[in-house]
């Protein structure tokens, strides 16, 4: 079983992956860790700011790792923002049956009301060395892009509208693993 968690920045993807790891004892792969390993090792000239290019670069690697895990009948949580909107096109039905997809985003209203908390919890699991890009306008823009892109591809997006903790708890509890 693969649990594929994606979504906008600062939405709690890593928090959800960590809680699922603790509950189900599934290991998890942070696509951000893979990204930084490739960047720091000099295996790519891309930088952490090259989001679209990073998706094109990282997704083929992550996709084939997912297939290998499924073929080996193993479990893995894969978490990160570098999942293309039309990710399903890269898998046959035999693989899709073994993937649970979760996409997190926040409504504009939630961002307006909770922006200080969003910033405050930005390093809850992983330490963000530079969070200067995190402005209310940028967070709203990123969330709208995620919501629109995944909706256009037919995916369900879990939109945090009022209760972050309740949404994360619901997603952790309702998985049929």
PDB file of C-alpha atoms in Angstrom:
ATOM      1  CA  UNK A   1       0.000   0.000   0.000  1.00  0.00           C
ATOM      2  CA  UNK A   2       1.193   3.472  -0.945  1.00  0.00           C
ATOM      3  CA  UNK A   3      -0.185   6.548   0.756  1.00  0.00           C
ATOM      4  CA  UNK A   4       0.636   9.462  -1.541  1.00  0.00           C
ATOM      5  CA  UNK A   5       0.347  12.802   0.276  1.00  0.00           C
ATOM      6  CA  UNK A   6       0.710  16.043  -1.648  1.00  0.00           C
ATOM      7  CA  UNK A   7      -0.614  19.571  -1.569  1.00  0.00           C
ATOM      8  CA  UNK A   8       0.326  23.167  -1.114  1.00  0.00           C
ATOM      9  CA  UNK A   9       3.212  24.368   1.030  1.00  0.00           C
ATOM     10  CA  UNK A  10       2.501  24.741   4.780  1.00  0.00           C
ATOM     11  CA  UNK A  11      -0.690  22.619   4.673  1.00  0.00           C
ATOM     12  CA  UNK A  12       0.512  19.871   7.007  1.00  0.00           C
ATOM     13  CA  UNK A  13       1.680  17.195   4.558  1.00  0.00           C
ATOM     14  CA  UNK A  14       4.663  16.295   6.719  1.00  0.00           C
ATOM     15  CA  UNK A  15       2.604  16.401   9.923  1.00  0.00           C
ATOM     16  CA  UNK A  16       0.093  13.986   8.362  1.00  0.00           C
ATOM     17  CA  UNK A  17       2.862  11.681   7.100  1.00  0.00           C
ATOM     18  CA  UNK A  18       4.486  11.652  10.551  1.00  0.00           C
ATOM     19  CA  UNK A  19       1.207  10.824  12.284  1.00  0.00           C
ATOM     20  CA  UNK A  20       0.488   8.039   9.808  1.00  0.00           C
ATOM     21  CA  UNK A  21       3.994   6.667  10.333  1.00  0.00           C
ATOM     22  CA  UNK A  22       3.378   6.613  14.077  1.00  0.00           C
ATOM     23  CA  UNK A  23      -0.072   5.026  13.764  1.00  0.00           C
ATOM     24  CA  UNK A  24       0.499   2.467  10.993  1.00  0.00           C
ATOM     25  CA  UNK A  25       4.260   1.962  11.335  1.00  0.00           C
ATOM     26  CA  UNK A  26       4.690   2.512   7.575  1.00  0.00           C
ATOM     27  CA  UNK A  27       7.983   4.136   6.628  1.00  0.00           C
ATOM     28  CA  UNK A  28       7.752   7.382   4.751  1.00  0.00           C
ATOM     29  CA  UNK A  29       9.702   9.027   1.992  1.00  0.00           C
ATOM     30  CA  UNK A  30       9.923  12.799   1.954  1.00  0.00           C
ATOM     31  CA  UNK A  31      10.285  13.977  -1.633  1.00  0.00           C
ATOM     32  CA  UNK A  32      11.930  17.102  -0.163  1.00  0.00           C
ATOM     33  CA  UNK A  33      14.704  14.940   1.303  1.00  0.00           C
ATOM     34  CA  UNK A  34      15.251  13.301  -2.081  1.00  0.00           C
ATOM     35  CA  UNK A  35      15.288  16.757  -3.711  1.00  0.00           C
ATOM     36  CA  UNK A  36      17.855  18.164  -1.312  1.00  0.00           C
ATOM     37  CA  UNK A  37      20.033  15.057  -1.553  1.00  0.00           C
ATOM     38  CA  UNK A  38      20.174  15.385  -5.332  1.00  0.00           C
ATOM     39  CA  UNK A  39      20.789  19.149  -5.160  1.00  0.00           C
ATOM     40  CA  UNK A  40      23.453  18.998  -2.430  1.00  0.00           C
ATOM     41  CA  UNK A  41      25.257  16.082  -4.051  1.00  0.00           C
ATOM     42  CA  UNK A  42      25.555  18.018  -7.304  1.00  0.00           C
ATOM     43  CA  UNK A  43      23.480  15.498  -9.261  1.00  0.00           C
ATOM     44  CA  UNK A  44      21.339  18.346 -10.589  1.00  0.00           C
ATOM     45  CA  UNK A  45      21.800  22.044 -11.267  1.00  0.00           C
ATOM     46  CA  UNK A  46      18.226  22.718 -10.128  1.00  0.00           C
ATOM     47  CA  UNK A  47      17.658  24.761  -6.983  1.00  0.00           C
ATOM     48  CA  UNK A  48      14.934  24.517  -4.314  1.00  0.00           C
ATOM     49  CA  UNK A  49      13.135  27.399  -6.049  1.00  0.00           C
ATOM     50  CA  UNK A  50      12.736  25.514  -9.370  1.00  0.00           C
ATOM     51  CA  UNK A  51       9.378  23.945  -8.443  1.00  0.00           C
ATOM     52  CA  UNK A  52       8.013  23.055 -11.890  1.00  0.00           C
ATOM     53  CA  UNK A  53      11.356  21.751 -13.128  1.00  0.00           C
ATOM     54  CA  UNK A  54      11.804  19.799  -9.893  1.00  0.00           C
ATOM     55  CA  UNK A  55       8.445  18.093 -10.405  1.00  0.00           C
ATOM     56  CA  UNK A  56       9.527  17.006 -13.901  1.00  0.00           C
ATOM     57  CA  UNK A  57      12.902  15.859 -12.572  1.00  0.00           C
ATOM     58  CA  UNK A  58      11.792  14.105  -9.375  1.00  0.00           C
ATOM     59  CA  UNK A  59       8.464  12.559 -10.376  1.00  0.00           C
ATOM     60  CA  UNK A  60       9.889   9.893 -12.722  1.00  0.00           C
ATOM     61  CA  UNK A  61      12.159   8.720  -9.897  1.00  0.00           C
ATOM     62  CA  UNK A  62       9.407   8.766  -7.272  1.00  0.00           C
ATOM     63  CA  UNK A  63       6.946   7.101  -9.679  1.00  0.00           C
ATOM     64  CA  UNK A  64       9.290   4.163 -10.277  1.00  0.00           C
ATOM     65  CA  UNK A  65      10.002   3.847  -6.544  1.00  0.00           C
ATOM     66  CA  UNK A  66       6.232   3.642  -5.945  1.00  0.00           C
ATOM     67  CA  UNK A  67       5.899   0.912  -8.576  1.00  0.00           C
ATOM     68  CA  UNK A  68       8.749  -1.052  -7.006  1.00  0.00           C
ATOM     69  CA  UNK A  69       7.193  -0.831  -3.531  1.00  0.00           C
ATOM     70  CA  UNK A  70       3.835  -2.045  -4.875  1.00  0.00           C
ATOM     71  CA  UNK A  71       5.441  -4.882  -6.827  1.00  0.00           C
ATOM     72  CA  UNK A  72       7.262  -5.958  -3.656  1.00  0.00           C
ATOM     73  CA  UNK A  73       3.984  -5.834  -1.698  1.00  0.00           C
ATOM     74  CA  UNK A  74       5.436  -3.333   0.742  1.00  0.00           C
ATOM     75  CA  UNK A  75       3.954  -0.247   2.395  1.00  0.00           C
ATOM     76  CA  UNK A  76       5.212   3.310   2.092  1.00  0.00           C
ATOM     77  CA  UNK A  77       4.009   6.832   2.758  1.00  0.00           C
ATOM     78  CA  UNK A  78       5.280   9.213   0.058  1.00  0.00           C
ATOM     79  CA  UNK A  79       4.974  12.878   0.954  1.00  0.00           C
ATOM     80  CA  UNK A  80       5.798  16.045  -0.914  1.00  0.00           C
ATOM     81  CA  UNK A  81       4.652  18.739  -3.284  1.00  0.00           C
ATOM     82  CA  UNK A  82       6.352  17.382  -6.412  1.00  0.00           C
ATOM     83  CA  UNK A  83       3.440  15.247  -7.611  1.00  0.00           C
ATOM     84  CA  UNK A  84       2.042  16.256 -11.014  1.00  0.00           C
ATOM     85  CA  UNK A  85      -1.675  16.992 -11.296  1.00  0.00           C
ATOM     86  CA  UNK A  86      -2.155  14.112 -13.743  1.00  0.00           C
ATOM     87  CA  UNK A  87      -0.084  11.577 -11.767  1.00  0.00           C
ATOM     88  CA  UNK A  88      -2.611   8.765 -12.352  1.00  0.00           C
ATOM     89  CA  UNK A  89      -1.719   8.680 -16.057  1.00  0.00           C
ATOM     90  CA  UNK A  90       1.637   7.174 -15.081  1.00  0.00           C
ATOM     91  CA  UNK A  91       0.143   4.047 -13.490  1.00  0.00           C
ATOM     92  CA  UNK A  92      -1.787   1.039 -14.746  1.00  0.00           C
ATOM     93  CA  UNK A  93      -4.896   0.032 -12.797  1.00  0.00           C
ATOM     94  CA  UNK A  94      -2.937  -2.692 -10.992  1.00  0.00           C
ATOM     95  CA  UNK A  95      -0.862   0.046  -9.348  1.00  0.00           C
ATOM     96  CA  UNK A  96      -3.699   2.539  -8.814  1.00  0.00           C
ATOM     97  CA  UNK A  97      -5.549   0.005  -6.644  1.00  0.00           C
ATOM     98  CA  UNK A  98      -2.634   0.097  -4.209  1.00  0.00           C
ATOM     99  CA  UNK A  99      -2.336   3.897  -3.951  1.00  0.00           C
ATOM    100  CA  UNK A 100      -4.330   6.068  -1.573  1.00  0.00           C
ATOM    101  CA  UNK A 101      -4.063   9.680  -2.686  1.00  0.00           C
ATOM    102  CA  UNK A 102      -4.391  12.613  -0.296  1.00  0.00           C
ATOM    103  CA  UNK A 103      -4.077  16.233  -1.371  1.00  0.00           C
ATOM    104  CA  UNK A 104      -4.126  19.010   1.231  1.00  0.00           C
ATOM    105  CA  UNK A 105      -4.974  22.653   0.651  1.00  0.00           C
ATOM    106  CA  UNK A 106      -6.373  25.545   2.654  1.00  0.00           C
ATOM    107  CA  UNK A 107      -9.206  27.913   1.814  1.00  0.00           C
ATOM    108  CA  UNK A 108      -8.505  31.637   1.467  1.00  0.00           C
ATOM    109  CA  UNK A 109     -10.695  32.229   4.518  1.00  0.00           C
ATOM    110  CA  UNK A 110      -8.678  29.765   6.607  1.00  0.00           C
ATOM    111  CA  UNK A 111      -5.424  31.400   5.496  1.00  0.00           C
ATOM    112  CA  UNK A 112      -6.765  34.873   6.329  1.00  0.00           C
ATOM    113  CA  UNK A 113      -7.867  33.777   9.794  1.00  0.00           C
ATOM    114  CA  UNK A 114      -4.918  31.528  10.700  1.00  0.00           C
ATOM    115  CA  UNK A 115      -1.903  32.895   8.836  1.00  0.00           C
ATOM    116  CA  UNK A 116       0.137  33.554  11.983  1.00  0.00           C
ATOM    117  CA  UNK A 117      -0.456  29.949  13.121  1.00  0.00           C
ATOM    118  CA  UNK A 118       0.435  28.632   9.663  1.00  0.00           C
ATOM    119  CA  UNK A 119       3.786  30.447   9.827  1.00  0.00           C
ATOM    120  CA  UNK A 120       4.337  29.442  13.450  1.00  0.00           C
ATOM    121  CA  UNK A 121       3.864  25.723  12.680  1.00  0.00           C
ATOM    122  CA  UNK A 122       5.921  25.791   9.488  1.00  0.00           C
ATOM    123  CA  UNK A 123       8.776  23.954  11.191  1.00  0.00           C
ATOM    124  CA  UNK A 124       6.735  21.583  13.331  1.00  0.00           C
ATOM    125  CA  UNK A 125       8.317  18.417  11.881  1.00  0.00           C
ATOM    126  CA  UNK A 126      11.112  19.692   9.620  1.00  0.00           C
ATOM    127  CA  UNK A 127      13.118  22.838  10.260  1.00  0.00           C
ATOM    128  CA  UNK A 128      12.646  25.449   7.549  1.00  0.00           C
ATOM    129  CA  UNK A 129      15.909  27.326   7.224  1.00  0.00           C
ATOM    130  CA  UNK A 130      14.364  30.071   5.096  1.00  0.00           C
ATOM    131  CA  UNK A 131      10.640  30.750   5.273  1.00  0.00           C
ATOM    132  CA  UNK A 132      10.826  34.304   3.949  1.00  0.00           C
ATOM    133  CA  UNK A 133       8.828  33.356   0.829  1.00  0.00           C
ATOM    134  CA  UNK A 134       5.852  32.531   3.053  1.00  0.00           C
ATOM    135  CA  UNK A 135       3.598  35.549   2.707  1.00  0.00           C
ATOM    136  CA  UNK A 136      -0.166  35.468   2.918  1.00  0.00           C
ATOM    137  CA  UNK A 137      -0.394  36.272  -0.787  1.00  0.00           C
ATOM    138  CA  UNK A 138       2.032  33.498  -1.755  1.00  0.00           C
ATOM    139  CA  UNK A 139       0.281  30.930   0.454  1.00  0.00           C
ATOM    140  CA  UNK A 140      -3.097  31.824  -1.083  1.00  0.00           C
ATOM    141  CA  UNK A 141      -1.670  31.668  -4.616  1.00  0.00           C
ATOM    142  CA  UNK A 142      -0.061  28.264  -3.974  1.00  0.00           C
ATOM    143  CA  UNK A 143      -3.254  26.837  -2.461  1.00  0.00           C
ATOM    144  CA  UNK A 144      -5.430  28.089  -5.334  1.00  0.00           C
ATOM    145  CA  UNK A 145      -2.998  26.570  -7.855  1.00  0.00           C
ATOM    146  CA  UNK A 146      -3.138  23.209  -6.066  1.00  0.00           C
ATOM    147  CA  UNK A 147      -6.931  23.225  -5.703  1.00  0.00           C
ATOM    148  CA  UNK A 148      -7.522  24.229  -9.333  1.00  0.00           C
ATOM    149  CA  UNK A 149      -4.895  21.881 -10.783  1.00  0.00           C
ATOM    150  CA  UNK A 150      -5.969  18.752  -8.923  1.00  0.00           C
ATOM    151  CA  UNK A 151      -9.683  19.476  -9.393  1.00  0.00           C
ATOM    152  CA  UNK A 152      -9.132  19.829 -13.154  1.00  0.00           C
ATOM    153  CA  UNK A 153      -7.448  16.429 -13.155  1.00  0.00           C
ATOM    154  CA  UNK A 154     -10.425  14.901 -11.312  1.00  0.00           C
ATOM    155  CA  UNK A 155      -8.743  14.504  -7.930  1.00  0.00           C
ATOM    156  CA  UNK A 156     -10.343  15.142  -4.561  1.00  0.00           C
ATOM    157  CA  UNK A 157      -8.644  17.845  -2.520  1.00  0.00           C
ATOM    158  CA  UNK A 158      -9.011  17.952   1.267  1.00  0.00           C
ATOM    159  CA  UNK A 159      -9.561  21.658   1.858  1.00  0.00           C
ATOM    160  CA  UNK A 160      -8.813  22.856   5.365  1.00  0.00           C
ATOM    161  CA  UNK A 161     -11.527  25.413   6.059  1.00  0.00           C
ATOM    162  CA  UNK A 162     -11.898  25.643   9.825  1.00  0.00           C
ATOM    163  CA  UNK A 163     -10.194  22.953  11.859  1.00  0.00           C
ATOM    164  CA  UNK A 164      -6.649  21.978  10.883  1.00  0.00           C
ATOM    165  CA  UNK A 165      -6.209  19.491  13.712  1.00  0.00           C
ATOM    166  CA  UNK A 166      -9.595  17.892  13.052  1.00  0.00           C
ATOM    167  CA  UNK A 167      -8.828  17.504   9.345  1.00  0.00           C
ATOM    168  CA  UNK A 168      -5.461  15.876  10.017  1.00  0.00           C
ATOM    169  CA  UNK A 169      -6.979  13.570  12.629  1.00  0.00           C
ATOM    170  CA  UNK A 170      -9.810  12.570  10.266  1.00  0.00           C
ATOM    171  CA  UNK A 171      -7.349  11.773   7.497  1.00  0.00           C
ATOM    172  CA  UNK A 172      -5.157   9.766   9.858  1.00  0.00           C
ATOM    173  CA  UNK A 173      -8.091   7.780  11.236  1.00  0.00           C
ATOM    174  CA  UNK A 174     -10.155   7.128   8.126  1.00  0.00           C
ATOM    175  CA  UNK A 175      -7.516   5.339   6.077  1.00  0.00           C
ATOM    176  CA  UNK A 176      -8.551   1.752   5.364  1.00  0.00           C
ATOM    177  CA  UNK A 177      -5.123   0.221   5.826  1.00  0.00           C
TER     178      UNK A 177
END
